[in-house]
Coordinates of C-alpha atoms and ligand atoms in Angstrom, one line a residue:
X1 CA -64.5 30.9 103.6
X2 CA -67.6 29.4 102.1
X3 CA -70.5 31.9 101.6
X4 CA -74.5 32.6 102.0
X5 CA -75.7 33.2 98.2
X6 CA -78.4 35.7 97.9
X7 CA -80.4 36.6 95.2
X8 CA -82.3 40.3 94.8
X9 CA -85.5 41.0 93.3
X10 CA -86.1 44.5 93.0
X11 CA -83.4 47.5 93.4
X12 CA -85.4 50.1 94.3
X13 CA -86.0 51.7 98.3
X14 CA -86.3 48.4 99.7
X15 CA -83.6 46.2 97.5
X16 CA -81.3 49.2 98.0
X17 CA -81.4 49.5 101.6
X18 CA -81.1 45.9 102.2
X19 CA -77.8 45.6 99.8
X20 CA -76.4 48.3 101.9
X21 CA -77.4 46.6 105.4
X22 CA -75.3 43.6 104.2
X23 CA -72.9 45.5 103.6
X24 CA -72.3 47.7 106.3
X25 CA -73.6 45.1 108.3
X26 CA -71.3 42.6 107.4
X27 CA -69.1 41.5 110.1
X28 CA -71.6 40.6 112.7
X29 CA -73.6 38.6 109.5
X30 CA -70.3 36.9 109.2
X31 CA -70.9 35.9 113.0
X32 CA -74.2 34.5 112.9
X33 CA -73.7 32.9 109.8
X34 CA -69.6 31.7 110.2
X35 CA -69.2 32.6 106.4
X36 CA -69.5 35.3 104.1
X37 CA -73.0 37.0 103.3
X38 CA -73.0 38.1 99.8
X39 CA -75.8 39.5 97.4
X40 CA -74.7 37.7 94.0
X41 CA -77.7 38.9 91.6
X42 CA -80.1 41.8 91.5
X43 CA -83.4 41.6 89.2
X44 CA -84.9 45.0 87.9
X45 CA -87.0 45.8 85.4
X46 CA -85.7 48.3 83.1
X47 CA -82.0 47.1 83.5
X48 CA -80.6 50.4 81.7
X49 CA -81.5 52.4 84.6
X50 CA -79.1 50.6 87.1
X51 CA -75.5 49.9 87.6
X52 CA -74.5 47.0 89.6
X53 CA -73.1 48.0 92.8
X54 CA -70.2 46.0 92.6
X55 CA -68.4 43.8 89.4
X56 CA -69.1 40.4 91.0
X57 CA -73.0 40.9 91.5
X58 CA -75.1 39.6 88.4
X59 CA -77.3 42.3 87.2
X60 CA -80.3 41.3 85.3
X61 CA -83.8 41.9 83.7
X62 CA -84.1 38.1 83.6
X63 CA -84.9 35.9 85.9
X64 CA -83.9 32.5 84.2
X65 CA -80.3 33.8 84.9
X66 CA -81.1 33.7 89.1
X67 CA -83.0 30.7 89.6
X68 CA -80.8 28.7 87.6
X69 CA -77.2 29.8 89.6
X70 CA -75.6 27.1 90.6
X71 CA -75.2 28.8 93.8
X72 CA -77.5 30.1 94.9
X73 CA -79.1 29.7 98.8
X74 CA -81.5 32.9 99.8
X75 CA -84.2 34.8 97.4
X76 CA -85.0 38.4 98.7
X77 CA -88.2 40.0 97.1
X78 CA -88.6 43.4 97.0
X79 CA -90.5 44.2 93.8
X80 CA -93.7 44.9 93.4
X81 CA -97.5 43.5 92.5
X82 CA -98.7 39.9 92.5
X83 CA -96.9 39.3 89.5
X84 CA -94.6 38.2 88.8
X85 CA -93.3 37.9 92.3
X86 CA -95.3 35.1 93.3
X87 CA -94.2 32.7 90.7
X88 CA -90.7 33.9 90.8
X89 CA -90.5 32.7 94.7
X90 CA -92.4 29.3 93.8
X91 CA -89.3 28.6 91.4
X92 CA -86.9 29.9 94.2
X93 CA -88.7 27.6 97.0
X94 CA -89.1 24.7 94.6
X95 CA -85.1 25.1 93.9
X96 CA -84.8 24.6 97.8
X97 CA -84.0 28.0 98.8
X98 CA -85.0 30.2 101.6
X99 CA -87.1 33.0 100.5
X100 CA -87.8 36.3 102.2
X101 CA -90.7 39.0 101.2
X102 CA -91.8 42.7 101.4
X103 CA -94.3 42.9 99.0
X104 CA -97.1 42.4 100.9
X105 CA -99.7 42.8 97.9
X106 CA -98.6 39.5 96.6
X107 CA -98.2 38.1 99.7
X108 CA -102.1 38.9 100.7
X109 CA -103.0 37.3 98.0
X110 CA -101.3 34.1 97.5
X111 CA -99.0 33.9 101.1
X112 CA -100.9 30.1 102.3
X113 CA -99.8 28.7 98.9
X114 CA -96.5 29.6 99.6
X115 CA -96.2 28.9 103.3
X116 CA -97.5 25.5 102.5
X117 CA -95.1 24.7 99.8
X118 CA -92.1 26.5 101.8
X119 CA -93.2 23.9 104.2
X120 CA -93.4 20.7 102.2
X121 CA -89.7 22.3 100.8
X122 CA -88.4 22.4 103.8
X123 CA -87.3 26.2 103.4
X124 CA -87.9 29.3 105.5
X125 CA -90.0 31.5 104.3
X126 CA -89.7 35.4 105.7
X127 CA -92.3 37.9 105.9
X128 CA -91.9 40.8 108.5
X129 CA -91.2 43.9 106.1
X130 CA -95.1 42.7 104.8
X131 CA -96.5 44.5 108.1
X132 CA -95.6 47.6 109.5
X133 CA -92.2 48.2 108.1
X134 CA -89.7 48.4 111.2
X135 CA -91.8 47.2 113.5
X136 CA -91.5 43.7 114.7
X137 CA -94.8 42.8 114.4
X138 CA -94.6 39.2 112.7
X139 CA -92.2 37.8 115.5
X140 CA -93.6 39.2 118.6
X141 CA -97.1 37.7 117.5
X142 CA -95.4 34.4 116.6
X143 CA -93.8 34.3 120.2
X144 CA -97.2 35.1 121.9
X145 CA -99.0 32.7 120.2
X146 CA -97.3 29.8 121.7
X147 CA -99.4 30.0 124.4
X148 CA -101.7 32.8 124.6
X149 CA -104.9 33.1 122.6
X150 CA -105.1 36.0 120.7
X151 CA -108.4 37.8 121.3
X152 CA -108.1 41.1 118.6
X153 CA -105.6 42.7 116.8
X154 CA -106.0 46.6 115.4
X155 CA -103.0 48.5 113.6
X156 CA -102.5 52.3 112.3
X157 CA -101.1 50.2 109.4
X158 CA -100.6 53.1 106.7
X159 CA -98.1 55.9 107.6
X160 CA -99.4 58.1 104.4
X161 CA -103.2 57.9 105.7
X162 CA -101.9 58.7 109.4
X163 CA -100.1 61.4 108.2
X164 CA -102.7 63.1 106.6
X165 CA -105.2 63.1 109.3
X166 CA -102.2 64.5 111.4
X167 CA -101.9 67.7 109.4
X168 CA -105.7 68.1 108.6
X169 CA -105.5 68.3 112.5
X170 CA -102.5 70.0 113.3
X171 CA -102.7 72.8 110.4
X172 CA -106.1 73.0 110.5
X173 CA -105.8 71.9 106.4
X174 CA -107.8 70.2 104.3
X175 CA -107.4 66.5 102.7
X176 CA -106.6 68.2 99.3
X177 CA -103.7 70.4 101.1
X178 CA -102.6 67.4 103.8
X179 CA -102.0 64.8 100.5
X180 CA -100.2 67.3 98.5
X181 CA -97.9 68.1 101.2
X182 CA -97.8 63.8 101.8
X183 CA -97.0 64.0 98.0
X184 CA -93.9 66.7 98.1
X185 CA -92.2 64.8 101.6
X186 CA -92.4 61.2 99.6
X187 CA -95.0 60.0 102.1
X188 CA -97.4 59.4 99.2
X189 CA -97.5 58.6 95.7
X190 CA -99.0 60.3 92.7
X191 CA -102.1 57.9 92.9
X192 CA -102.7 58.0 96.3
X193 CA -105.4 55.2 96.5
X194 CA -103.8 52.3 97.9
X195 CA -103.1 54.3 101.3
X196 CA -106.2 56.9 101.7
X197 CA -108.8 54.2 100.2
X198 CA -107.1 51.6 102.7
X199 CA -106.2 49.2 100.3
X200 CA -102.6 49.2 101.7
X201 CA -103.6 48.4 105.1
X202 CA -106.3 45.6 104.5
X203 CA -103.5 43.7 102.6
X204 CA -101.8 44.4 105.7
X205 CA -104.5 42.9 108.0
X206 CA -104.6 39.7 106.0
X207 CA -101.6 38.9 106.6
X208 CA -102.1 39.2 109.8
X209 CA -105.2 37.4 110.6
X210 CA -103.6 34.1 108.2
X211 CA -100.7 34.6 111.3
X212 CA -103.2 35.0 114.4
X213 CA -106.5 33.0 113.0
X214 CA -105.5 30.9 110.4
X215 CA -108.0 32.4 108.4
X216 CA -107.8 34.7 105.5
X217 CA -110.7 37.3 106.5
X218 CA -114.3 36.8 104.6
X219 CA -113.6 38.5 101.7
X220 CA -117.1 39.5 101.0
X221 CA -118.1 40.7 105.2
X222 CA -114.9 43.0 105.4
X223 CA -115.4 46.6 105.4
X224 CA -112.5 49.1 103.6
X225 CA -113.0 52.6 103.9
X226 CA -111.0 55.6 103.0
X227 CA -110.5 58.5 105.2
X228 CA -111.7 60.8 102.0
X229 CA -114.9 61.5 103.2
X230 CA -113.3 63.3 106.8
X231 CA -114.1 67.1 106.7
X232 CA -111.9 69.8 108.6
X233 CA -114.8 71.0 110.6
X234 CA -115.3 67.2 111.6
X235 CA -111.7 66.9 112.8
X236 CA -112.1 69.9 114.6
X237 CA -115.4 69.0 116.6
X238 CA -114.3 65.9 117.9
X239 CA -110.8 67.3 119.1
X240 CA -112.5 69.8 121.0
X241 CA -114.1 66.8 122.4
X242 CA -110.8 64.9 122.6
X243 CA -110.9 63.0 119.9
X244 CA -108.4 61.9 117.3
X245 CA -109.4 60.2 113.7
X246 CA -107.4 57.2 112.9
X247 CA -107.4 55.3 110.4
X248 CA -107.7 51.8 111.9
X249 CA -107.1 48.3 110.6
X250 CA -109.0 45.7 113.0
X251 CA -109.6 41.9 112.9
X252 CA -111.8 39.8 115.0
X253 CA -113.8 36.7 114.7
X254 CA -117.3 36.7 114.1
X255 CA -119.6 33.7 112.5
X256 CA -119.4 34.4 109.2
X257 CA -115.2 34.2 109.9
X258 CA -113.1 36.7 110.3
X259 CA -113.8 40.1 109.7
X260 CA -111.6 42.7 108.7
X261 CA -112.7 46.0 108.6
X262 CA -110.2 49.3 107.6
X263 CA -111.8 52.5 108.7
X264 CA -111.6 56.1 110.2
X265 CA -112.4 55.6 113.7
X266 CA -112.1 58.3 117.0
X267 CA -109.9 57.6 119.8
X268 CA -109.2 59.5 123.0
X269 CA -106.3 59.6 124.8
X270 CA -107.3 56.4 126.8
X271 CA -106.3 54.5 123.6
X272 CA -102.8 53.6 122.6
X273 CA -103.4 55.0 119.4
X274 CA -104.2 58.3 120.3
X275 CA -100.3 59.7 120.2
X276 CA -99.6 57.7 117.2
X277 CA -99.0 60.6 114.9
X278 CA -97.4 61.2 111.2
X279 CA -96.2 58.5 109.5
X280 CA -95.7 56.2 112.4
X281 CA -97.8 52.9 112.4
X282 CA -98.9 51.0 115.4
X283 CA -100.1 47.5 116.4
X284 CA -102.3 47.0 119.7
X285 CA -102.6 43.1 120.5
X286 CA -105.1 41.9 123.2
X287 CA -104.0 38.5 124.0
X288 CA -105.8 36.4 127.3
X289 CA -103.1 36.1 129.1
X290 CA -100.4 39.1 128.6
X291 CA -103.4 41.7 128.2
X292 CA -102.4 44.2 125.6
X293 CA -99.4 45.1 124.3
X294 CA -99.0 48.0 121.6
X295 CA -96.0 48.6 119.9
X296 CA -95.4 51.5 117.6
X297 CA -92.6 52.4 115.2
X298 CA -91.3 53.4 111.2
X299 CA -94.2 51.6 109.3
X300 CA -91.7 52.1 106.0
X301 CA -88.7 53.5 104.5
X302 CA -85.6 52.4 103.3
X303 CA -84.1 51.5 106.6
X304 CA -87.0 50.3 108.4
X305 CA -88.1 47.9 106.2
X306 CA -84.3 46.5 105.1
X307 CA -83.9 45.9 108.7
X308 CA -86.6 43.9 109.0
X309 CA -85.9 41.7 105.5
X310 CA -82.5 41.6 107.4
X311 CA -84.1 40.3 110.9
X312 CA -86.2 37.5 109.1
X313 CA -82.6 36.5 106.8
X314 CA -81.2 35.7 110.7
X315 CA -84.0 33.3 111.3
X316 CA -83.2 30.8 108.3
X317 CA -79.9 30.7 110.5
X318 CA -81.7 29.0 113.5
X319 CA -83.0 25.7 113.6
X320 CA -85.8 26.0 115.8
X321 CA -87.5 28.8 113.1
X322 CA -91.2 27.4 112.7
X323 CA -92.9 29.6 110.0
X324 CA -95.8 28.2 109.8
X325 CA -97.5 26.2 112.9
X326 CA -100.7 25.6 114.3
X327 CA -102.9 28.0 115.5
X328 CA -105.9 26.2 116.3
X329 CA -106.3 27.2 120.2
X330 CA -106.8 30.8 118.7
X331 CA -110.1 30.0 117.2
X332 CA -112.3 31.8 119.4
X333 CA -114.9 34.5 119.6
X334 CA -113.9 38.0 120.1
X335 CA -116.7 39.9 118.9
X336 CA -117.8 42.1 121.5
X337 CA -121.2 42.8 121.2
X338 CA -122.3 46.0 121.3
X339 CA -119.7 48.8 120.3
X340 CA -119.6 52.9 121.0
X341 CA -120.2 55.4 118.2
X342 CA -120.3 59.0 117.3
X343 CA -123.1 60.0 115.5
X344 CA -122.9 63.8 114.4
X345 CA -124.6 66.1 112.4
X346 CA -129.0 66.2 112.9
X347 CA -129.2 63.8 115.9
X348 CA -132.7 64.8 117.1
X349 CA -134.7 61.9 115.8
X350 CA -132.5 58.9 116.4
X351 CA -134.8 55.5 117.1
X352 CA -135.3 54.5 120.5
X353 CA -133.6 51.4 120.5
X354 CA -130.2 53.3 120.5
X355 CA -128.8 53.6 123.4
X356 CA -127.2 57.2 124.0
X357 CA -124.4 57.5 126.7
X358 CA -123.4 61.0 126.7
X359 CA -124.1 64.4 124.8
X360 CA -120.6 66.0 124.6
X361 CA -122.1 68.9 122.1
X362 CA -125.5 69.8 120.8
X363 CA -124.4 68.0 117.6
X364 CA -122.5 65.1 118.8
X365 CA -123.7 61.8 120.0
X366 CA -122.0 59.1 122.0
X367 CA -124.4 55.7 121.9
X368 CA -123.7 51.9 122.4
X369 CA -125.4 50.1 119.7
X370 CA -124.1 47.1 117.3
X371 CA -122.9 47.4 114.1
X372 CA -126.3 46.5 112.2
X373 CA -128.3 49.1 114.5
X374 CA -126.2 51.9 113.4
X375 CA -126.5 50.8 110.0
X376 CA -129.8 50.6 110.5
X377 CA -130.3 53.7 111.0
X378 CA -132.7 56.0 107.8
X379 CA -131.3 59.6 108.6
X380 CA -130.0 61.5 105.9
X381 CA -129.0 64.5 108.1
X382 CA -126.1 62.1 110.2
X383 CA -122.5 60.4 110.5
X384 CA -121.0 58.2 112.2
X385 CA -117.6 57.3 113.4
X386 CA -116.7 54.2 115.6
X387 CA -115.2 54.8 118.9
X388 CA -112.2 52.5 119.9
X389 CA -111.3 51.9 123.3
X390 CA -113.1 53.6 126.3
X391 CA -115.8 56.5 126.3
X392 CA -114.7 59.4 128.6
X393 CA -118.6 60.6 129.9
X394 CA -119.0 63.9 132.1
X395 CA -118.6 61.8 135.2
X396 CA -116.9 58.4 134.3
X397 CA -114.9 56.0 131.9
X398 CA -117.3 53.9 130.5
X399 CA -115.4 50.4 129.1
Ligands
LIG401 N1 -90.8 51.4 100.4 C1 -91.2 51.0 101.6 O1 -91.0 51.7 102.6 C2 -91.8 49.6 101.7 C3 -92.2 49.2 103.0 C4 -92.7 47.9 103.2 C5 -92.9 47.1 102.1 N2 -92.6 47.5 100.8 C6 -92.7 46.6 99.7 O2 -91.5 46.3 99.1 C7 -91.6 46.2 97.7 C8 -90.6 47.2 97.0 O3 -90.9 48.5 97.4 P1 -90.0 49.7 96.9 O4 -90.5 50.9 97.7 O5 -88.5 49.4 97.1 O6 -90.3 49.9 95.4 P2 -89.5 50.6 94.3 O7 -88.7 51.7 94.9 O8 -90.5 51.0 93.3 O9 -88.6 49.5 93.7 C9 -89.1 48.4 93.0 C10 -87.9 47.6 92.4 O10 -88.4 46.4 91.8 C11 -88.1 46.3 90.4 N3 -89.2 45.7 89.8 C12 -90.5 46.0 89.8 N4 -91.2 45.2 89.0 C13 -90.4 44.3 88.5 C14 -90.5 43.1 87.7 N5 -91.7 42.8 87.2 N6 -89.4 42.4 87.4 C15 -88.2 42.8 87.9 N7 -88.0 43.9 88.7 C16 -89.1 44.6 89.0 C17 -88.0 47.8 90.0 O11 -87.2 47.8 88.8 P3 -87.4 49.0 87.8 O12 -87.0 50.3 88.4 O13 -86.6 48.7 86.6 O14 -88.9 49.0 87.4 C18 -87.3 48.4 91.2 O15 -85.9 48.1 91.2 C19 -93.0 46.5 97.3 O16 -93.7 45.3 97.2 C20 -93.5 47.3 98.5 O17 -94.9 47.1 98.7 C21 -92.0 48.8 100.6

């Protein structure tokens, strides 16, 4: 029986739980595929740390040796950074193979250049595990965007971030004592600053809004905040108020293009992501003709994210797989334009302009106002968080 030939980059959580997917996973891979689906070669780094797990697979720190198999039909990346990956899977695409990726750094930064020459290769070109882990986030918004226009897409994007704001909550803790914990369960590395600063989840959020607008986000407009600056005492105001801080990944279209802004926002329970807790990630879509849809799920992990390297490795199987295709109908407007807020702290002396809705505690304001206004606004003694989704008011839902 003939085989599928795949190639490994990176043996680590990722490359580990996909070898042992195939594995396990074998027979019914057999049945899509009517042959044999073998992992031939595995590329690490420091090649004395490894074994290979079986005496056929090439093990190597070199990845001459891999591109240049004779046989070789499928290039799985699962190391990490911009480099080298992204010029390892230009040689694997220019070689004519199919090429799957997980590392969604690289792939923020350079995934057009590589969609475009997958596409002028005539290769598939696999990206799921780049987005929320587990979740299937990449196909389900390929499938809605046949047809419906995609109006605005926010994500709880970083499990380690969500986590944290779980147990400052929950345990009454503070960030300091949430990350260390993070730190002893795995959830978070020794330098933390990719997931609390949001770096993690903008890279996410381009990827994204490449897939729904076509458009890498205006680099220079975006907004990436980190959930550092969240006190305990502010956590525990606004959940007496019903309130939950989430750490929110949110693209829309505006003028200047698209903007993606990653910041601690409050939800209440009308919001989908109000019960997204721990290390869970989410994704709400709003799209004109479905409404919205949120899906939630492992946002990482060994499992999670193998399965969905493994979902994407199915698709170079069907001929009607369209990685890349026009998304021109979803070039529309979505910024709302005014927006809810919680402004805390002194909020005697706030201008006039700014509209208040509701007065939930002496030291908590609810206002509509746009972006700019709040901005705007010269008062030392304040904060504010963004409120997604509807205001509850004494009375009424306000939407
Ligand atoms: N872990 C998750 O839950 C998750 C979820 C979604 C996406 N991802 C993405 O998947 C990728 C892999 O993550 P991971 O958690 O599996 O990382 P990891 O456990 O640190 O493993 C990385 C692997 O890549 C190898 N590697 C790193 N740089 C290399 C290089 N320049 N040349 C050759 N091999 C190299 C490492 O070899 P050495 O050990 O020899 O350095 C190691 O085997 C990352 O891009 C990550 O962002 C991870």
């Amino acid at each position: 029986m003939s085989a599928l030939h795949i190639a490994l980059l990176g043996y680590g959580t990722v490359g580990k739980g996909v070898y042992k997917i195939i594995q396990t996973h074998q027979e019914k891979l057999k049945s899509i595929f009517k042959k044999d689906v073998k992992i031939v070669a595995i590329l690490v780094k420091n090649i004395e740390k490894y074994h290979a797990p079986d005496c056929d697979v090439l093990l190597t720190d070199d990845y001459k040796k891999i591109v240049t198999l004779e046989k070789l039909d499928v290039v799985i990346d699962a190391i990490v950074g911009k480099e080298p990956s992204f010029h390892y899977l230009q040689q694997a695409i220019h070689k004519g193979c199919h090429v799957i990726t997980a590392n969604k750094e690289m792939f923020a930064y350079h995934g057009t250049q590589l969609k475009q020459l997958a596409k002028e290769q005539g290769v598939t070109l696999g990206f799921e595990a780049t987005v929320a882990g587990g979740i299937p986030i990449i196909q389900t918004l390929r499938q809605l965007l046949q047809v419906n226009n995609i109006q605005k897409v926010q994500g709880i994007l970083n499990g380690t971030s969500n986590f944290i704001l779980t147990q400052m909550r929950e345990d009454s803790c503070s960030f300091d004592t949430a990350l260390t914990l993070a730190q002893e369960k795995g959830y978070a590395e020794a330098d933390p600053t990719n997931d609390v600063e949001g770096y993690d989840a903008f890279y996410k959020a381009v990827i994204l809004s490449e897939l729904v607008f076509g458009e890498t986000p205006n680099w220079e407009e975006s907004i990436r905040n980190g959930i550092k600056s969240i006190t305990r005492e502010q956590i525990e105001l606004f959940s007496s108020l019903g309130y939950r801080f989430k750490h929110v990944a949110s693209l829309e279209k505006e003028e200047k293009g698209i903007i993606c802004a990653v910041k601690p926002v409050l939800v209440n329970e009308t919001h989908p992501f109000y019960h997204i807790e721990g290390v869970q990630n989410a994704v709400s879509i709003d799209g004109d003709i479905v409404g919205n849809i949120s899906i939630q799920g492992p946002g990482a992990g060994m499992l999670p994210t193998a399965s969905a390297i493994i979902e994407d490795l199915v698709y170079i199987n069907k001929p009607s797989f369209s990685p890349i295709f026009s998304n021109e109908q979803n070039r529309l407007s979505v910024k709302e334009s005014n927006t809810y807020w919680a402004i805390g702290g002194v909020v005697e002396n706030l201008p006039s302009h700014i509209q208040i809705i509701d007065r939930p505690h002496p030291d908590v304001l609810i206002v509509e106002a746009s972006e700019e206004e709040i901005y705007d606004i010269q008062l030392s003694n304040i904060y504010f968080y963004q409120v997604y989704g509807k205001v509850i008011t004494q009375n009424a839902f306000v939407s």
